[in-house]
Coordinates of C-alpha atoms in Angstrom, one line a residue:
X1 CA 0.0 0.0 0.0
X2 CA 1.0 3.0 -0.9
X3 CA 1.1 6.4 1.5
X4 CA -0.3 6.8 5.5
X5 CA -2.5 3.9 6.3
X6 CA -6.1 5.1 7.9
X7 CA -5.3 4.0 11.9
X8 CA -8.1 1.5 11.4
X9 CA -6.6 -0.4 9.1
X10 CA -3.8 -0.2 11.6
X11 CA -6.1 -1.6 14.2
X12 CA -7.1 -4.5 12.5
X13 CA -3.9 -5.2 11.1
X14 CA -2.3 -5.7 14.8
X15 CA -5.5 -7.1 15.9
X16 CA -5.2 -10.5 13.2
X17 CA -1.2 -10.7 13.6
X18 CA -2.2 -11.5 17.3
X19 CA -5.1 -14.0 16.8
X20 CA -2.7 -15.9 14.5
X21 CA -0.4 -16.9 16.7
X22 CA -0.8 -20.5 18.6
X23 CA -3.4 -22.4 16.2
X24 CA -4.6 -19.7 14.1
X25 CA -7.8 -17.8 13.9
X26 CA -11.1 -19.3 15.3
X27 CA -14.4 -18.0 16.7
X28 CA -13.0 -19.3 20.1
X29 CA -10.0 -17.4 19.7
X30 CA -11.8 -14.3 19.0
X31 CA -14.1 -15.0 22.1
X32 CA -11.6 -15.8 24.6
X33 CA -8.5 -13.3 23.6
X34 CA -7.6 -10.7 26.5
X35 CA -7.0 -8.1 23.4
X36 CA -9.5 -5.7 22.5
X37 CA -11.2 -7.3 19.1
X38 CA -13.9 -4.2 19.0
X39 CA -12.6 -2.7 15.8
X40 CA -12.7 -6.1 13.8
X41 CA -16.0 -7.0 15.1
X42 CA -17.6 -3.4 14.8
X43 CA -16.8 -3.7 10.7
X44 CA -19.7 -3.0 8.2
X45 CA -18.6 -6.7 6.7
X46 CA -18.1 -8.8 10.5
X47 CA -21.5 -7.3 11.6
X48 CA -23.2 -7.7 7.8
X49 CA -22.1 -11.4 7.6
X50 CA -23.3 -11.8 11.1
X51 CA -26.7 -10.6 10.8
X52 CA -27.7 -12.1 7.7
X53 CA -25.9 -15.8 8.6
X54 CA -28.0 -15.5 12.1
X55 CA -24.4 -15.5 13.9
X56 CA -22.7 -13.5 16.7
X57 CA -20.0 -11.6 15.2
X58 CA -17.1 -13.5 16.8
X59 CA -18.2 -16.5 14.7
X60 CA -18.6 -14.4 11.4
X61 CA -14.5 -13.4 11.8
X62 CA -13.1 -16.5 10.3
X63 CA -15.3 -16.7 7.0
X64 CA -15.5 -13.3 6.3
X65 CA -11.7 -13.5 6.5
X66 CA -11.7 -16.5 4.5
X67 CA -13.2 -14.9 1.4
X68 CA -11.8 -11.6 1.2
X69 CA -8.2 -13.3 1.8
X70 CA -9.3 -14.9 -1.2
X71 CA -9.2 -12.2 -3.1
X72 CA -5.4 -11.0 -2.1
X73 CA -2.5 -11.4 -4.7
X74 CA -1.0 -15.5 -4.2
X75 CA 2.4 -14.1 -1.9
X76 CA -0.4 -12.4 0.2
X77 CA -2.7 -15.0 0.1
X78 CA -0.4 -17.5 0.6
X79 CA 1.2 -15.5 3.9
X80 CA -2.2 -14.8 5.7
X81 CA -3.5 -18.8 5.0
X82 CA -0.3 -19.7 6.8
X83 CA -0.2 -17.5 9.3
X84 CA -3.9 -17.3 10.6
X85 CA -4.6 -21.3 9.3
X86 CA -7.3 -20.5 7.3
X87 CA -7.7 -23.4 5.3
X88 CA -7.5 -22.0 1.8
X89 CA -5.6 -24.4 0.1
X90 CA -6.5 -28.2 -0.3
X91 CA -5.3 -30.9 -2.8
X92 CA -2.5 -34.1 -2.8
X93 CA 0.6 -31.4 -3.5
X94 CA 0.2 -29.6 0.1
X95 CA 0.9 -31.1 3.1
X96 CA -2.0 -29.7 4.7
X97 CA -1.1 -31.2 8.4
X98 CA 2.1 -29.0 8.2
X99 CA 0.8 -26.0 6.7
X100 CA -2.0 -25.6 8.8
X101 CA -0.2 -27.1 11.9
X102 CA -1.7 -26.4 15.7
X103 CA 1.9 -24.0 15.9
X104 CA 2.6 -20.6 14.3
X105 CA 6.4 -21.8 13.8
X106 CA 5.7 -25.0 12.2
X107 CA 3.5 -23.4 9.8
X108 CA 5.9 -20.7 8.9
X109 CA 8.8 -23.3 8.5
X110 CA 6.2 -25.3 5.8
X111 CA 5.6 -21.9 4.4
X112 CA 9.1 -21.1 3.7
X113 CA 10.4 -24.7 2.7
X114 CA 7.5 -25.1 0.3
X115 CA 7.3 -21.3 -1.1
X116 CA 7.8 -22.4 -4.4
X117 CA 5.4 -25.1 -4.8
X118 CA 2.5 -23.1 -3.4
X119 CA 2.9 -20.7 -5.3
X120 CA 2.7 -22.7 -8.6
X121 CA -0.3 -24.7 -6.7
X122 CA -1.9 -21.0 -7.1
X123 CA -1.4 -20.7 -10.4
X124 CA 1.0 -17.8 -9.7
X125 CA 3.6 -16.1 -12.1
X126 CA 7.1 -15.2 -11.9
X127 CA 7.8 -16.3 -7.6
X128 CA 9.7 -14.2 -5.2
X129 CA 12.4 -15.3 -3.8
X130 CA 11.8 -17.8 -1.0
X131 CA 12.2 -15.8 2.2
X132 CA 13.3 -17.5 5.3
X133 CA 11.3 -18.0 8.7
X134 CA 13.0 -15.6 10.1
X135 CA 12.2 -13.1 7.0
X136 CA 9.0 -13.9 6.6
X137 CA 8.0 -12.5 10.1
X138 CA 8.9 -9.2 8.9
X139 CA 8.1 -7.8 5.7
X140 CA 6.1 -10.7 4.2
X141 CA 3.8 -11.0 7.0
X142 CA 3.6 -7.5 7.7
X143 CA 2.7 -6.5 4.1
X144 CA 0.0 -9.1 3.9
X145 CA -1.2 -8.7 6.9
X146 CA -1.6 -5.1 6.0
X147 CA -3.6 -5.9 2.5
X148 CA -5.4 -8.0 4.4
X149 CA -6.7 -5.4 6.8
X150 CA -7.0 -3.0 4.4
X151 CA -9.1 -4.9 2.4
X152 CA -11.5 -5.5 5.3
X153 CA -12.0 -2.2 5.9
X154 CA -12.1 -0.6 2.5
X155 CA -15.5 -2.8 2.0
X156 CA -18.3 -1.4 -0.4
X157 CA -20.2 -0.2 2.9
X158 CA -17.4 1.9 4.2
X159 CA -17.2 3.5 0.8
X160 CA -20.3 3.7 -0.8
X161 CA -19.4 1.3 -3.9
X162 CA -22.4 -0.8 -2.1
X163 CA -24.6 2.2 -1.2
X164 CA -26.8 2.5 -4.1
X165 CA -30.7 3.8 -4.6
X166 CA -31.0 0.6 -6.9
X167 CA -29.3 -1.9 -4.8
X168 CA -31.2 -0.8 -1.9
X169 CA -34.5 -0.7 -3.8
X170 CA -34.0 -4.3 -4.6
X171 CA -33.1 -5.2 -0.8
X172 CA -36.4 -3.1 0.4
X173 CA -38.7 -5.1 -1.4
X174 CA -37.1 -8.5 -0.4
X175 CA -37.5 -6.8 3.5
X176 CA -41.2 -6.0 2.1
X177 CA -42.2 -9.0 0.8
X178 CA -40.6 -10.7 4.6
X179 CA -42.5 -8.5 6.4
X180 CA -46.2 -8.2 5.0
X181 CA -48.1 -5.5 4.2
X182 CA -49.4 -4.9 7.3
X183 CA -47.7 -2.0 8.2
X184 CA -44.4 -1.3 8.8
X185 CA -42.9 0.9 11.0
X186 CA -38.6 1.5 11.4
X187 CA -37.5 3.2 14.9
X188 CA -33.6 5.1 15.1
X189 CA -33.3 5.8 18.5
X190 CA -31.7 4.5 21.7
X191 CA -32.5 1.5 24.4
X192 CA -30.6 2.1 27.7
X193 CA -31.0 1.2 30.7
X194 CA -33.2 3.3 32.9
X195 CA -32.4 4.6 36.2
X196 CA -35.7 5.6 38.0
X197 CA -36.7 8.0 40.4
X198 CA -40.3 8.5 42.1
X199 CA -39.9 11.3 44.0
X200 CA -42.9 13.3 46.1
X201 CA -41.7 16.4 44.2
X202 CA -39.1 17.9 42.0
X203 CA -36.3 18.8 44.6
X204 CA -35.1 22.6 44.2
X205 CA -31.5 23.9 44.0
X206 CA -29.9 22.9 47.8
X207 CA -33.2 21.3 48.7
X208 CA -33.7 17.8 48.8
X209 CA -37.3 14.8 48.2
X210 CA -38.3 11.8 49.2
X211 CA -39.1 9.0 46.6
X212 CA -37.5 5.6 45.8
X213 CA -35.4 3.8 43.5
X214 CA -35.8 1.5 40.5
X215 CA -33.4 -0.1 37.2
X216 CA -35.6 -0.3 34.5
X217 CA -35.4 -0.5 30.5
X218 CA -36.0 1.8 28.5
X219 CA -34.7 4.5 25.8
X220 CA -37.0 6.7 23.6
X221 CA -36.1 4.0 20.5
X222 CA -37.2 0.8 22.7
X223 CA -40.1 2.7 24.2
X224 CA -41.2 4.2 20.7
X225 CA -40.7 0.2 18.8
X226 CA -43.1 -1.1 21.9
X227 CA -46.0 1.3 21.1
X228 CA -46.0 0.5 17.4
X229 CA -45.7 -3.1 18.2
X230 CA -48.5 -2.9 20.7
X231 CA -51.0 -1.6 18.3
X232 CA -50.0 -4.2 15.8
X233 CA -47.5 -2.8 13.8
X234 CA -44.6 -4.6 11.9
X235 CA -41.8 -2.7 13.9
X236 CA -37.5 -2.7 13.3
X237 CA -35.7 -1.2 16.2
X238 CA -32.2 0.5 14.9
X239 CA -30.7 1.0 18.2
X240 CA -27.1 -0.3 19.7
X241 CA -26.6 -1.7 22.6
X242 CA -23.5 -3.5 24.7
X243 CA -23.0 -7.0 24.3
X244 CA -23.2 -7.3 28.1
X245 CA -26.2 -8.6 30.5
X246 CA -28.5 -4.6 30.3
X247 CA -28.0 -5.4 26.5
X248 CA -29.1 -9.0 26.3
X249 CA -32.3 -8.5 28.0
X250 CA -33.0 -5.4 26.0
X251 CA -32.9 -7.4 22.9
X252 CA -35.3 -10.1 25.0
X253 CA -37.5 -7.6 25.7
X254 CA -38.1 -6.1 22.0
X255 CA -38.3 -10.0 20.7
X256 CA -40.8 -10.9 23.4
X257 CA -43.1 -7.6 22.8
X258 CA -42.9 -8.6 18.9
X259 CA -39.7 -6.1 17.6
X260 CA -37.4 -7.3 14.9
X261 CA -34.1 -7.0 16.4
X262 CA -32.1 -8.2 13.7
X263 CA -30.6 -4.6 12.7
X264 CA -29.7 -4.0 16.0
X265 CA -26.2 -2.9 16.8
X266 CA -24.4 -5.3 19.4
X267 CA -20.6 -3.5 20.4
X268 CA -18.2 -6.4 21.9
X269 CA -17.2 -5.4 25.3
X270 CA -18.8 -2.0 25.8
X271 CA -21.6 -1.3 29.0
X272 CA -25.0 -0.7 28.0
X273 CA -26.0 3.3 28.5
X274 CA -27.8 4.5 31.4
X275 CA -30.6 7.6 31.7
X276 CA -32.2 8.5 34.2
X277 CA -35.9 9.5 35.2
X278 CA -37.3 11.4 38.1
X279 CA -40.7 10.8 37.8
X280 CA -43.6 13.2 40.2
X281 CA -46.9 11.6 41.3
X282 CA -48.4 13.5 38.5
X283 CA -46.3 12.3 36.3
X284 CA -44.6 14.8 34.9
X285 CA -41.1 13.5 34.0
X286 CA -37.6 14.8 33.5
X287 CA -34.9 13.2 31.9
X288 CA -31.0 12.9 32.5
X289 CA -28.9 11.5 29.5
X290 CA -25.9 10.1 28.9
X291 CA -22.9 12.1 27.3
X292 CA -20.1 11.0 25.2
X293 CA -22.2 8.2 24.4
X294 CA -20.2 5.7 22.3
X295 CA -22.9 2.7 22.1
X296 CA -24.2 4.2 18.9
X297 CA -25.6 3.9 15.6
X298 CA -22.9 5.6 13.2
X299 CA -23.9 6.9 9.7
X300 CA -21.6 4.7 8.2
X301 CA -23.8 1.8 9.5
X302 CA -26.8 3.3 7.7
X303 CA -25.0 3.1 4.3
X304 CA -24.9 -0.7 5.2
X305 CA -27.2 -1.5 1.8
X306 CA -29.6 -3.6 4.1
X307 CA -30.1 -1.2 6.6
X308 CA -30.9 1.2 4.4
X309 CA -33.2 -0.6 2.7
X310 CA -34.8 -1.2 6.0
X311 CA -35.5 2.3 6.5
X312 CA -36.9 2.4 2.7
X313 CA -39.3 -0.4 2.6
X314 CA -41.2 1.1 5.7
X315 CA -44.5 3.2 5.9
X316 CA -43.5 5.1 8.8
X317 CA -39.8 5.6 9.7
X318 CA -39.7 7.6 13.8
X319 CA -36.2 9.1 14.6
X320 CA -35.3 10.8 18.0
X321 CA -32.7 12.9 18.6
X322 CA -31.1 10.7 21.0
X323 CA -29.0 9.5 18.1
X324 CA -25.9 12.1 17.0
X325 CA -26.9 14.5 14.3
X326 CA -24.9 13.3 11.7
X327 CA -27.1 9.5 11.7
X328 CA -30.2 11.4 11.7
X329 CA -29.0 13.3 8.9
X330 CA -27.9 10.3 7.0
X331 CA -31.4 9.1 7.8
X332 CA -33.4 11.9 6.3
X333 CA -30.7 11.8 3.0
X334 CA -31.2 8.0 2.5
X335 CA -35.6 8.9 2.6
X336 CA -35.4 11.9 1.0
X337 CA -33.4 10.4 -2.0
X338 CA -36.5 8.0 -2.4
X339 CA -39.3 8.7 -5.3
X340 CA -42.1 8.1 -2.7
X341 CA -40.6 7.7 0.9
X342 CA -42.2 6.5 3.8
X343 CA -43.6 9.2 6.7
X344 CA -41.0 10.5 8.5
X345 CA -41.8 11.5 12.0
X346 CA -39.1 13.1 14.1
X347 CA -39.0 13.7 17.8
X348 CA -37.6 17.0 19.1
X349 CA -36.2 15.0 21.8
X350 CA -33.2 15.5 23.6
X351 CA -32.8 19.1 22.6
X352 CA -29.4 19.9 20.7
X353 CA -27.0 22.6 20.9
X354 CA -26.5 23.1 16.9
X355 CA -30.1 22.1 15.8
X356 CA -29.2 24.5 12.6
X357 CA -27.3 21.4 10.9
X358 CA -30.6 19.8 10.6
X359 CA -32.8 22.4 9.1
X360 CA -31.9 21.2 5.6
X361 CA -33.7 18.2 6.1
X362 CA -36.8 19.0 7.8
X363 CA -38.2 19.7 4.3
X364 CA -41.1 17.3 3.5
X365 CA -40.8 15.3 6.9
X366 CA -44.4 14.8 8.0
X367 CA -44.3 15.4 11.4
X368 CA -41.9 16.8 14.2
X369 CA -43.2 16.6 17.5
X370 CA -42.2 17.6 21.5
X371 CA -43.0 19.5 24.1
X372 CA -43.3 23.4 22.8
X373 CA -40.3 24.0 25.0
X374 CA -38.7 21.1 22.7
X375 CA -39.6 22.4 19.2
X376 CA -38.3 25.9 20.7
X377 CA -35.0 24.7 20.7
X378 CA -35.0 23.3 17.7
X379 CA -35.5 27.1 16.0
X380 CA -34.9 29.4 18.5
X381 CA -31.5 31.0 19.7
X382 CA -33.1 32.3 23.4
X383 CA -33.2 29.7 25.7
X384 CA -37.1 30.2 26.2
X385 CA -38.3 28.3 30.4
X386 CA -41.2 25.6 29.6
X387 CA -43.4 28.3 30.1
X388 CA -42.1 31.1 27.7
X389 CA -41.6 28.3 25.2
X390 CA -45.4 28.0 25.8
X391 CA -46.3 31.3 24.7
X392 CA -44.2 32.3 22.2
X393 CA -45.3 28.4 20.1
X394 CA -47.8 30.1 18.1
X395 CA -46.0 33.5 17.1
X396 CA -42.3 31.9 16.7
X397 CA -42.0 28.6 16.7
X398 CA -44.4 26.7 14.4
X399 CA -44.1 29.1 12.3
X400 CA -40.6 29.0 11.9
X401 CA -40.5 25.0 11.5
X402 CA -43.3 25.3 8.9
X403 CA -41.3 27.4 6.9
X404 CA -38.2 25.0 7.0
X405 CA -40.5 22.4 5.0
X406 CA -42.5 20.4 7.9
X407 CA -45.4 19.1 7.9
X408 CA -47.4 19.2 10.9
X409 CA -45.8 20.5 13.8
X410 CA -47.2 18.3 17.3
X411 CA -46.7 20.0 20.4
X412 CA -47.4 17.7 23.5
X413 CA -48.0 19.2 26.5
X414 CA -49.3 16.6 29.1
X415 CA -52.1 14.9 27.5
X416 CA -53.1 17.5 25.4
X417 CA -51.5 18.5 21.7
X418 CA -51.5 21.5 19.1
X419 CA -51.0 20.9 16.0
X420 CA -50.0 23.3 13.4
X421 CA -49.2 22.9 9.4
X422 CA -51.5 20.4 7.6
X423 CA -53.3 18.9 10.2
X424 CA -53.8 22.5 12.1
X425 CA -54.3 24.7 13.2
X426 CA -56.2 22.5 15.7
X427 CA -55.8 22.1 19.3
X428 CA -56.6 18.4 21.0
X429 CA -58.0 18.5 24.3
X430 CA -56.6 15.8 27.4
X431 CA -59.3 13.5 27.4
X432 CA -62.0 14.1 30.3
X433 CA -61.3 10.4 31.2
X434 CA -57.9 10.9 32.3
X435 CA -57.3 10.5 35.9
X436 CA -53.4 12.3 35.6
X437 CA -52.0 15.3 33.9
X438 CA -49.0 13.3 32.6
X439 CA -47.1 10.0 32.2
X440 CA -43.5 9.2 30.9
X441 CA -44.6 7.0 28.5
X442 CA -47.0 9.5 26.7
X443 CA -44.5 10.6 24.3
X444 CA -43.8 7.3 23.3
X445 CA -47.4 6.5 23.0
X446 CA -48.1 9.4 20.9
X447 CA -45.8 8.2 18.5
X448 CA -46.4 5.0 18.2
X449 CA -50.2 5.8 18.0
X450 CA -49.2 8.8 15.4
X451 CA -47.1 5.7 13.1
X452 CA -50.8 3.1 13.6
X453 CA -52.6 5.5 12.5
X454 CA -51.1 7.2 9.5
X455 CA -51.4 3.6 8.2
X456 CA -54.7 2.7 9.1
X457 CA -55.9 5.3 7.5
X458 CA -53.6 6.2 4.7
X459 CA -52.3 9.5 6.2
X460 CA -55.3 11.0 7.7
X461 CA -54.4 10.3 11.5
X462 CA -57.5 10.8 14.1
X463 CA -56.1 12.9 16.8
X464 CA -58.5 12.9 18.9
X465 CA -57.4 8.3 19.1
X466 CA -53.3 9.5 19.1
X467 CA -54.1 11.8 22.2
X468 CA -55.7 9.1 24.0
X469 CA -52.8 6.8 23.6
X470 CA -51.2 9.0 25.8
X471 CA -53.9 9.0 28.2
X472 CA -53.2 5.2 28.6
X473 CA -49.8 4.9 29.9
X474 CA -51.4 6.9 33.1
X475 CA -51.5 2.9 34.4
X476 CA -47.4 3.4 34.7
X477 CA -46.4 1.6 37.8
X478 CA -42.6 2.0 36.7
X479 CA -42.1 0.4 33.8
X480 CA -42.0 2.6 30.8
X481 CA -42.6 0.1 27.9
X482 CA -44.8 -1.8 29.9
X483 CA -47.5 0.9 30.1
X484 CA -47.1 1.4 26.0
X485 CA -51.3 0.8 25.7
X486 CA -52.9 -1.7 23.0
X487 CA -55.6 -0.7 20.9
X488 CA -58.6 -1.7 23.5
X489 CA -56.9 0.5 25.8
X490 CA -57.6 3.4 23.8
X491 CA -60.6 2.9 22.8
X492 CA -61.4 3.3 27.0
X493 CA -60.2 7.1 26.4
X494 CA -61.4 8.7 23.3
X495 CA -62.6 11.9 23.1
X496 CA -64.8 12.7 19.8
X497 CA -65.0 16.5 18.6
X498 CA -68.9 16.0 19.6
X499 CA -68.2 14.1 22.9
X500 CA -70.1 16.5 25.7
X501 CA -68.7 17.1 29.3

């Protein structure tokens, strides 16, 4: 290779020169190593393989190597089979027991003494020079090593050769056809683990409440992919999580409430995130997240051609904000580039400090929704309190986010919403059957109510139904996903426009 090499190839490279030594490379050798094997598993074409071969992506190592050392010049090829044992070579003129021998020095002492022969075995032209065992430890097996790496990196979903409208068109209708026609419904967000707080009040500055303590799952993604399951939607969680105990029963919970899982980001060694919620006995909520979160979606992993056509083939993609701007924006790129994409809803939710990088891409999504002290700072430079934000929704902000291209603009405020754009202006009452002014979950519901019924009815949503959703997660005993209501549930709390008091 020719000029600096990127410092993941460099990763990779020393991360395969140690998993070759003893017997070679293995998916028990990739399990039990004390190195850090993160940056080989986290690559588009381990984690690919992986998903589609319905493996973990320790076992995926060894044949995705296998095939792209394949495709290496014969000295490389030749180097790299040796060296990590991988089998490559079969027939009567190689003495396989030697060259792939349980010992890294037997196998190099083969290599050398039979250099010639394997070569011409390959079908290769004019042959180096035979190095010795000694020789080949340097250059040889650095050089290979290094084409090796390089090529595992450089793969068509790190640089767009696989990332194309037609490719992914193809994949979306295969992911179509798998899925039904049902409704479909794709969810970019997060699933943590949630911290919980019930406390008798929010405590002021030096003050202090009385509450208690409970670990619970959640995340705005997971919570979001249980509504839309719940009301029988087809639902794909995009969401990463650590490949520790937190992340296992995440993934447990979303198969057992009906979420496909098989997207799902699973980062080798790496914690789960934690948020926390202190919760009020009306239910008002506030939220503490993470920063510096690294268990992440990237954009790169959205140019993965499946993915991609993930977020294609459904009716309703949601997004939060939980997710770093530049995967949102790679979101809204990959929808927008398609002739008729699916509804985009996006939650204002957490609030950013450079919202501005967005506003390109708020043109032609359907619906952004949050609080109105939410969708204040998405457009506004003043740092309005919850209850400027209030005032100032009608005047500045709405109109502002109109402007940039949206929709319908959903500001939640309890059990209530105002909606302005093409479903507005029209302001949705709580429902007089509602025994609480707010839930944590009621965000979630909205949502997942918002993606049921854009599909039921063919984008003409009754708000007066997606409002009540959010009325029935007032049965929240602590247990955010849990409370996510079915459809029955919400038929219990709809208000009509003729309903009397």
């Amino acid at each position: 290779m020719n000029g600096p090499l990127d410092g993941q190839v460099i990763a990779v490279r020393q991360i395969l020169t140690r998993l070759g030594k003893r017997s070679g490379l293995s998916a028990e050798r990739v399990r039990t190593t004390e190195i850090d094997v993160s940056p080989l598993l986290e690559l588009p074409a381990i984690r690919t393989y992986a998903r589609r071969a319905g493996i973990d992506s320790a076992e995926a190592v060894l044949p995705v190597v296998r095939e792209v050392a394949q495709r290496l010049p014969p000295t490389d090829r030749l180097v790299v089979d040796a060296a990590l044992s991988l089998g490559l070579i079969a027939g009567d003129e190689v003495d396989t027991a030697r060259l792939y021998a349980g010992d890294l020095g037997e196998r190099r002492g083969y290599l050398s003494e039979a250099w010639t022969q394997l070569h011409t075995v390959l079908g290769a032209g004019p042959t180096p020079s035979a190095p010795s065992v000694r020789t080949l430890r340097a250059s040889p097996e650095r050089r290979a090593f290094t084409a090796l790496a390089a090529a595992l990196v450089d793969d068509p979903v790190r640089n767009g050769r696989g990332y194309s409208m037609e490719r992914v068109s193809e994949q979306a209708d295969e992911i179509a056809d798998r899925f039904g026609t049902t409704g479909t419904v794709t969810v970019l967000g997060n699933a943590v683990v949630d911290h919980l707080y019930r406390v008798d009040r929010l405590p002021v500055a030096g003050g202090s409440a009385s509450g208690r303590f409970e670990r619970r799952l959640g995340g705005k993604g997971l919570n979001r992919a249980v509504a839309a399951s719940r009301l029988g939607m087809n639902t794909r969680l995009l969401a990463a999580v650590g490949d520790d105990d937190a992340g296992r029963r995440i993934v447990a919970l979303l198969e057992r409430e009906g979420v496909d899982t098989s997207m799902m980001k699973i980062v080798r060694d790496a914690g789960t995130d934690v948020a926390a919620l202190i919760v009020t006995p009306g239910g008002s909520t506030s939220a503490i997240g993470a920063e510096g979160n690294q268990i992440q979606f990237t954009p790169r992993d959205l140019l993965d051609p499946e993915v991609a056509a993930t977020l294609v083939s459904s009716d309703v993609v949601i997004m939060t904000l939980e997710a770093p701007l530049p995967v949102v924006e790679q979101a809204l790129t990959i929808l927008r580039e398609v002739p008729r994409p699916p509804a985009r809803v996006l939650q204002a939710a957490p609030p950013h400090d450079r919202p501005a990088r967005l506003y390109q891409f708020l043109d032609g999504v359907e619906y952004v929704v949050g609080s109105t002290w939410q969708l204040s700072r998405l457009v506004s430079a003043t740092r309005y309190t919850p209850d400027e934000a209030l005032r100032v929704f009608d005047a500045e902000t709405a109109p502002k986010l109109l402007a940039l291209g949206v929709g319908t603009v959903c500001a939640i405020e309890g059990f209530t919403c105002r909606l302005r754009g093409i479903h507005g202006p029209a302001d949705i009452p709580r429902p007089r059957l509602a025994a609480m002014d707010d839930a944590p979950g009621a965000h979630a519901a909205f949502c997942g109510a918002l993606a049921h019924q854009w599909v039921r009815t063919g984008g003409e949503p009754d708000f007066h139904w997606i409002c009540a959703a959010m009325a029935a997660t007032q049965s929240f005993a602590g247990d955010v996903p849990e409370a996510m209501p079915g459809r029955a549930a919400i038929d219990r709390f709809v208000d009509r426009p003729d309903d009397s008091a």
